[in-house]
CSV table of C-alpha atoms in Angstrom, one decimal:
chain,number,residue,atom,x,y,z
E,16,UNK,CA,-11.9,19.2,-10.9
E,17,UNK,CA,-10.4,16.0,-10.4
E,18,UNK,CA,-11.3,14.7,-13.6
E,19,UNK,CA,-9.7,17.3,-16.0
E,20,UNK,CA,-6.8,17.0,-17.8
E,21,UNK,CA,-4.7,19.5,-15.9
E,22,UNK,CA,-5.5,18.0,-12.6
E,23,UNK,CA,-4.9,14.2,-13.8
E,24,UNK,CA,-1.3,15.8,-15.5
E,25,UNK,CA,-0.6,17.4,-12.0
E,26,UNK,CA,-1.5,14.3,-9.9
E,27,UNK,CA,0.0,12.3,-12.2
E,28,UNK,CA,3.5,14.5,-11.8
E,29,UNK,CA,2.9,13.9,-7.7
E,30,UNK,CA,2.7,10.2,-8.1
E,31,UNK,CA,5.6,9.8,-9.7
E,32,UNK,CA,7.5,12.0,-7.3
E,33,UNK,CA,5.8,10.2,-4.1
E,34,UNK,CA,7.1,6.8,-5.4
E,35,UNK,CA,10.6,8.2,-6.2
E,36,UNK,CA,10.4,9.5,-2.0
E,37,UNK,CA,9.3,5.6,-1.3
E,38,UNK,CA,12.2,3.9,-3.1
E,39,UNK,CA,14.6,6.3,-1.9
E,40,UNK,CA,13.0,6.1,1.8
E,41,UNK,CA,13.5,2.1,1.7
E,42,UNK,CA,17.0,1.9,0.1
E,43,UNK,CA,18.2,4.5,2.7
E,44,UNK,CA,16.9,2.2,5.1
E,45,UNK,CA,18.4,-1.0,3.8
E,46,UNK,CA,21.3,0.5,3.0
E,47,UNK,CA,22.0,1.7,7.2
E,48,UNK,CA,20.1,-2.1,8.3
E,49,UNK,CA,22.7,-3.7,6.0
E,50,UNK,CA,25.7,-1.9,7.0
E,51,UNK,CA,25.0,-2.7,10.6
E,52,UNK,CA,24.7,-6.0,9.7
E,53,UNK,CA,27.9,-6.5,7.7
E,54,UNK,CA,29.8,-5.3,10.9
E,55,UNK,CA,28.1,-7.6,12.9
E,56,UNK,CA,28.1,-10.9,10.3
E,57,UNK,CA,24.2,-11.1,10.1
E,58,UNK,CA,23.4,-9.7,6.3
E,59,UNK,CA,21.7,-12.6,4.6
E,60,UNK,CA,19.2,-12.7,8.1
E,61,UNK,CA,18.9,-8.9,8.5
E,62,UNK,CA,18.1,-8.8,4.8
E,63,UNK,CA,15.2,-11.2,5.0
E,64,UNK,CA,13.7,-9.9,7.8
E,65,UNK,CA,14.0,-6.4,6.3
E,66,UNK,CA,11.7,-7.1,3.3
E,67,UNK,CA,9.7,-9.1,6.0
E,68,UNK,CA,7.8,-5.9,7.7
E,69,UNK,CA,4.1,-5.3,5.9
E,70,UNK,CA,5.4,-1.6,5.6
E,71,UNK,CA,7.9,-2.4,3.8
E,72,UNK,CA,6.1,-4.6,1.3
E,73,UNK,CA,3.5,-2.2,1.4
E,74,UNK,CA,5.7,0.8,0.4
E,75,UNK,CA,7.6,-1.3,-2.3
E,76,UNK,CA,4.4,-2.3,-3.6
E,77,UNK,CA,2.6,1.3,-3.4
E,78,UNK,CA,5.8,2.6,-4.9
E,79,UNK,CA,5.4,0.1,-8.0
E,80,UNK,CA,1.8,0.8,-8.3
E,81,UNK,CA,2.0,4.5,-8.0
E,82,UNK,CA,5.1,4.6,-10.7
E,83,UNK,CA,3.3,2.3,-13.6
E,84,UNK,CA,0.0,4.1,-13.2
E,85,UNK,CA,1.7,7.5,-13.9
E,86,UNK,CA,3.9,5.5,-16.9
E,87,UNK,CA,0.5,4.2,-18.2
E,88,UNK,CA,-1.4,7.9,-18.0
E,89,UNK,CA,1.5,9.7,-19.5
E,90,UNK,CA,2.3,7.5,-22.5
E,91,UNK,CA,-0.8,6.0,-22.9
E,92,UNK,CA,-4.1,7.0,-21.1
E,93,UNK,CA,-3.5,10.7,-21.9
E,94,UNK,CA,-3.3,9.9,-25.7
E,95,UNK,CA,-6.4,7.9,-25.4
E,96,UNK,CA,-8.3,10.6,-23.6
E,97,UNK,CA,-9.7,7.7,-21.7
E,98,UNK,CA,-11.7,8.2,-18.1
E,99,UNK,CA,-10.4,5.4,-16.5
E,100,UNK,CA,-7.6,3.2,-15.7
E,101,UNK,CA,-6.8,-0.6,-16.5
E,102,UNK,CA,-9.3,-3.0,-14.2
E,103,UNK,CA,-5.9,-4.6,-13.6
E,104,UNK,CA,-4.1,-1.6,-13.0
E,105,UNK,CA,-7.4,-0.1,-11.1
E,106,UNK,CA,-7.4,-3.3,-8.7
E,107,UNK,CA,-3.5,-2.7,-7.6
E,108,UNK,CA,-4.3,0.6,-6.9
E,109,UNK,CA,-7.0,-0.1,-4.7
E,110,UNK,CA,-4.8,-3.0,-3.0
E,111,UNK,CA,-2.0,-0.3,-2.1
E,112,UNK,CA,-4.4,2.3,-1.1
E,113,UNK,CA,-5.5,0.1,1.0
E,114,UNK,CA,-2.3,-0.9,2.9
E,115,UNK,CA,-1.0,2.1,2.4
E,116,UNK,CA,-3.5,3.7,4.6
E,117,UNK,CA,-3.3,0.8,7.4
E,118,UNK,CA,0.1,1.4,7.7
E,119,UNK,CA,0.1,4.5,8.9
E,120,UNK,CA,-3.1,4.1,11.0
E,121,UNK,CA,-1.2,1.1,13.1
E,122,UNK,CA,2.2,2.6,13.1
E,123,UNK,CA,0.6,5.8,14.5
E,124,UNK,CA,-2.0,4.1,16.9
E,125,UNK,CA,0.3,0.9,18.1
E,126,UNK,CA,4.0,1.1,17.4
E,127,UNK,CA,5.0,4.8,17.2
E,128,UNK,CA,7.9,5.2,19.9
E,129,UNK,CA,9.0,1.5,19.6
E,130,UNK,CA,11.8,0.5,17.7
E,131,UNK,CA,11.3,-2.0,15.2
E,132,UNK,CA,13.9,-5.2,15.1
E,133,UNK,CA,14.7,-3.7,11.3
E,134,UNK,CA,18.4,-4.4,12.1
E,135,UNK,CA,19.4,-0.8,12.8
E,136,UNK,CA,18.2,2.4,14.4
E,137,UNK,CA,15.3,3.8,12.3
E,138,UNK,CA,16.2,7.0,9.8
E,139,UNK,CA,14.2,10.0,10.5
E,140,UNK,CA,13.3,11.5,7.9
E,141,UNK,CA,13.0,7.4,5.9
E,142,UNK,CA,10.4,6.2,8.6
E,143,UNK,CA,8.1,9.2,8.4
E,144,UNK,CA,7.9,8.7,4.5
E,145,UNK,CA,6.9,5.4,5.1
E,146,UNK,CA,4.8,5.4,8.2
E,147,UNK,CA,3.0,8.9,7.4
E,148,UNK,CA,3.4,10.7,4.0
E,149,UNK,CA,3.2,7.6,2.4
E,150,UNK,CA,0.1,6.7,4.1
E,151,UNK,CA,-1.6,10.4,4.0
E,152,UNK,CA,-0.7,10.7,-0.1
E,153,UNK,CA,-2.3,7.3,-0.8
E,154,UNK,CA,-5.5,8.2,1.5
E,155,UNK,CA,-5.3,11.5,-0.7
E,156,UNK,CA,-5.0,9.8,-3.9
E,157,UNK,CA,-7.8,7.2,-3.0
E,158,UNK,CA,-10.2,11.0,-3.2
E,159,UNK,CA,-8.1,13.0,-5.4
E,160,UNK,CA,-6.5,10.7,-7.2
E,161,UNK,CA,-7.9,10.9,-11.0
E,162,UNK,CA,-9.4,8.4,-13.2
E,163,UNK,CA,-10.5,6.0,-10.9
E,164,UNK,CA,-12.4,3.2,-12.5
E,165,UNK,CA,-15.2,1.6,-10.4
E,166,UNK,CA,-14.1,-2.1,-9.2
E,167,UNK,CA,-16.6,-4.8,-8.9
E,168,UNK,CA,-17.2,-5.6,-4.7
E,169,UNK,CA,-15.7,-8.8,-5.6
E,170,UNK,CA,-12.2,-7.1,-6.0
E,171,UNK,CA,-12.4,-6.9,-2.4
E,172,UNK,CA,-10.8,-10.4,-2.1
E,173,UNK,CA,-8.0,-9.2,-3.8
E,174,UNK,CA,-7.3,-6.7,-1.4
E,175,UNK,CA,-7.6,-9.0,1.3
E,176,UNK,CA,-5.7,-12.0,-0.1
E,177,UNK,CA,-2.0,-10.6,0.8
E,178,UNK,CA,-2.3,-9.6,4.1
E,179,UNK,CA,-3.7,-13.3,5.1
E,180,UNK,CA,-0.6,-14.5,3.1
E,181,UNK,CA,1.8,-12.5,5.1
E,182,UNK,CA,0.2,-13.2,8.4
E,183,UNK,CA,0.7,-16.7,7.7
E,184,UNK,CA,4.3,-16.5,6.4
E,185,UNK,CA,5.0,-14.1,9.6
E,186,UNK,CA,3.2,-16.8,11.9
E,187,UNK,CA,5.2,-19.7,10.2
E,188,UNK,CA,8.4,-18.2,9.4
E,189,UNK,CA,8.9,-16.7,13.2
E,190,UNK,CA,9.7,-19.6,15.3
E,191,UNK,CA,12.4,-20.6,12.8
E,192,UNK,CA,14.7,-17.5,12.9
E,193,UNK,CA,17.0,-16.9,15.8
E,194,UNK,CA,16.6,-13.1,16.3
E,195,UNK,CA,20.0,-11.9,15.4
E,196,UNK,CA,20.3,-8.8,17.7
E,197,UNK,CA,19.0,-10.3,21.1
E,198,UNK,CA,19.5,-14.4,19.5
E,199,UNK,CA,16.1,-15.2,20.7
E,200,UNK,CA,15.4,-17.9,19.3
E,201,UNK,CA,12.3,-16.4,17.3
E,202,UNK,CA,11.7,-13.1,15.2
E,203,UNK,CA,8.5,-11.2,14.7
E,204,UNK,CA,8.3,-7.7,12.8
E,205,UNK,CA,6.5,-6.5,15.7
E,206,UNK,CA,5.7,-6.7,18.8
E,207,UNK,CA,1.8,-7.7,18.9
E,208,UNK,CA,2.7,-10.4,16.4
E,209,UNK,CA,4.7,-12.2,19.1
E,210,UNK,CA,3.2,-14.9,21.1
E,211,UNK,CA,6.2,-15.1,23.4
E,212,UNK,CA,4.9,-11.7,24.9
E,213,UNK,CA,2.7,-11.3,27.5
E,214,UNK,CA,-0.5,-11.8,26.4
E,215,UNK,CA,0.6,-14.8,24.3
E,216,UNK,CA,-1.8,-16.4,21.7
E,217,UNK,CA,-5.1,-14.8,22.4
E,218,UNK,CA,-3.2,-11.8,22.4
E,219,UNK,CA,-2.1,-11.8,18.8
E,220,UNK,CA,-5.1,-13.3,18.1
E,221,UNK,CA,-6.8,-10.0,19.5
E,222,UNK,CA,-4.8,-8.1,17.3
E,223,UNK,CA,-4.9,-10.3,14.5
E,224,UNK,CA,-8.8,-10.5,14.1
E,225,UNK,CA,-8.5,-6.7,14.9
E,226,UNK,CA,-6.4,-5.8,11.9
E,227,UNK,CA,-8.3,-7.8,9.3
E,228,UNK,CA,-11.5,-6.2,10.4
E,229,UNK,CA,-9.8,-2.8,9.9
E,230,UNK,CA,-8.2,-4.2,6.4
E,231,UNK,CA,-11.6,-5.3,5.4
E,232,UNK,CA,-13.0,-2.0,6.0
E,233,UNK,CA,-10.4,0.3,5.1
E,234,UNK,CA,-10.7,-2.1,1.6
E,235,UNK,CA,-14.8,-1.6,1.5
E,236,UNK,CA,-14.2,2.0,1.5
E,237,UNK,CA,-12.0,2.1,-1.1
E,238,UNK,CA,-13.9,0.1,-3.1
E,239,UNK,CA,-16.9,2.1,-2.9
E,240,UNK,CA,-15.5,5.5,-3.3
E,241,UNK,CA,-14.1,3.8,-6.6
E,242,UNK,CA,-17.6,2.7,-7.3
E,243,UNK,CA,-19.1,6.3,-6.7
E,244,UNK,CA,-16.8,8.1,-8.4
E,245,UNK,CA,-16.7,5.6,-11.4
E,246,UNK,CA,-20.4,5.4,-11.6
E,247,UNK,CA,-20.1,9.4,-13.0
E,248,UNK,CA,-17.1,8.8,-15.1
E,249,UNK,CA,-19.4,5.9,-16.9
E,250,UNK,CA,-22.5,8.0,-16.9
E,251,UNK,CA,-19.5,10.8,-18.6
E,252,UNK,CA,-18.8,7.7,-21.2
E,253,UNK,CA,-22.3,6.7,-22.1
E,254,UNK,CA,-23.3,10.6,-22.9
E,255,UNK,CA,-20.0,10.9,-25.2
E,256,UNK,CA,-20.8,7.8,-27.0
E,257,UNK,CA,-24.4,8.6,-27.6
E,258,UNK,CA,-23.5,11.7,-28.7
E,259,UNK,CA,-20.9,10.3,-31.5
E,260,UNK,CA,-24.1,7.9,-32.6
E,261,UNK,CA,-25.5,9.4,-36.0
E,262,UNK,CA,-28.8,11.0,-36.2
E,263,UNK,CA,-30.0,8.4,-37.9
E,264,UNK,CA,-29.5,5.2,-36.6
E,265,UNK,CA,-30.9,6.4,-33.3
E,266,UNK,CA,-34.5,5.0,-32.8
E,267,UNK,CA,-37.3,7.3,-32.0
C-alpha cells in the first residue's frame, strides 16, 4: 500500500501540512520568547539562544525537509513515476527522521515538566507539536512514508555529523553567555548539558555518551528500514526495465 500512487499523493498532502504545523509551532514560539525579551532589553541574546535548542534546529530542519520532498514528489517525482527519491534528498530525510525521533524520546524521558531557559513560558499547544507530533509523524513517516530509497550504511555519518557539531558549539558557546533571565554567567539549553549542576562533568559526559549512542542507533534503524524497503522498490525497478527490453536483444 505504501508504494501506490494514492497513498504517496495522500502522504505527500500530510507532509506538507506537518511542516506547515512545525513553522507555525516555532514562530508562535519566537514570536512570545521575543516579546518577553523586548520588555525586558534581552532580544538579540534571547534570539540566539532560541535557535540554540536541538529541537528547534531539529524542527526547522524536519520542517525544510518534509516541505521540499512533498515540492519535489508533486511537481516532479509524480511526473516521473519514479520509486524513489533524490540520494540527496533521501539522506536529509533520513538525517531529520532521525532527530526528529530523538527529540521526542528525550523530551518525553528527561525534560518533560521542566521549563526550558527559551526566554518565555512554553506555549501549549507549540511545545507538543514539537516535542511529540513532530516526533510521532517523522517515526511514522520513517515506516509509512513512501518512496524511500535505500541509503548506503555510510550515510550514517551524515546523520551523525550535526549533533557532534552542536554538542560542541553548545559546549563552547555556554560559558560565554551570561544567562539573561537568572545572569548566570553561563547558558545551556538544558539542564543535563550543564556542568555547573550537580553532577558536573562526568555527568554531562554520562548523558553525552548516552545520547550519541541512542542517535547512532536511532540513525542505524533508519538506515536499514530504508535499505529493506528500497531493496523491493529496486527489485520493482529491475522487473520494469527488463520487461521494457525487446524480445530480441535478450540472450537465451
Amino acid at each position: 500500500m505504501t508504494r501506490t500512487r494514492g497513498w504517496a499523493t495522500t502522504w505527500t498532502l500530510l507532509r506538507l501540512a506537518m511542516a506547515a504545523v512545525t513553522i507555525a509551532a516555532i514562530a508562535a514560539q519566537l514570536t512570545k520568547s521575543i516579546g518577553t525579551a523586548t520588555e525586558l532589553g534581552r532580544v538579540t541574546t534571547t534570539i540566539a539562544n532560541f535557535f540554540s535548542f536541538f529541537t528547534i534546529l531539529s524542527n526547522a530542519a524536519a520542517a525544510v525537509v518534509l516541505a521540499w520532498i512533498a515540492l519535489w514528489y508533486l511537481f516532479t517525482g509524480r511526473r516521473r513515476d519514479t520509486d524513489a527519491e533524490p540520494h540527496g534528498l533521501a539522506a536529509a530525510l533520513a538525517c531529520v527522521s532521525t532527530y526528529m525521533i530523538i527529540t521526542g524520546i528525550v523530551y518525553n524521558t528527561l525534560l518533560r515538566g521542566i521549563e526550558l531557559p527559551q526566554g518565555s513560558a512554553p506555549i501549549p499547544w507549540s511545545n507538543e507539536v514539537l516535542h511529540l507530533i513532530g516526533p510521532i509523524f517523522l517515526l511514522l513517516d520513517v515506516f509509512l512514508g513512501p518512496l524511500r530509497r535505500a541509503l548506503p550504511w555510510r550515510s550514517l555519518w551524515a546523520v551523525v555529523a550535526f549533533p557532534i557539531v552542536w554538542v560542541i558549539y553548545t559546549m563552547i558557546r555556554g560559558p560565554l553567555v551570561t544567562n539573561p533571565v537568572s545572569g548566570d554567567p553561563f547558558w545551556y539549553p538544558y539542564p543535563f548539558l550543564n556542568p555547573n549542576n550537580p553532577g558536573g562533568w562526568l555527568s554531562v559526559g554520562f548523558y553525552v555518551i548516552g545520547i550519541a549512542a541512542a542517535i547512532v542507533a536511532v540513525g542505524a534503524l533508519v538506515v536499514w528500514w530504508g535499505r529493506r524497503r528500497g531493496a523491493v522498490a529496486g527489485a520493482s525497478d529491475d522487473a520494469v526495465a527488463a520487461a521494457s527490453v525487446p524480445s530480441s536483444v535478450v540472450p537465451d
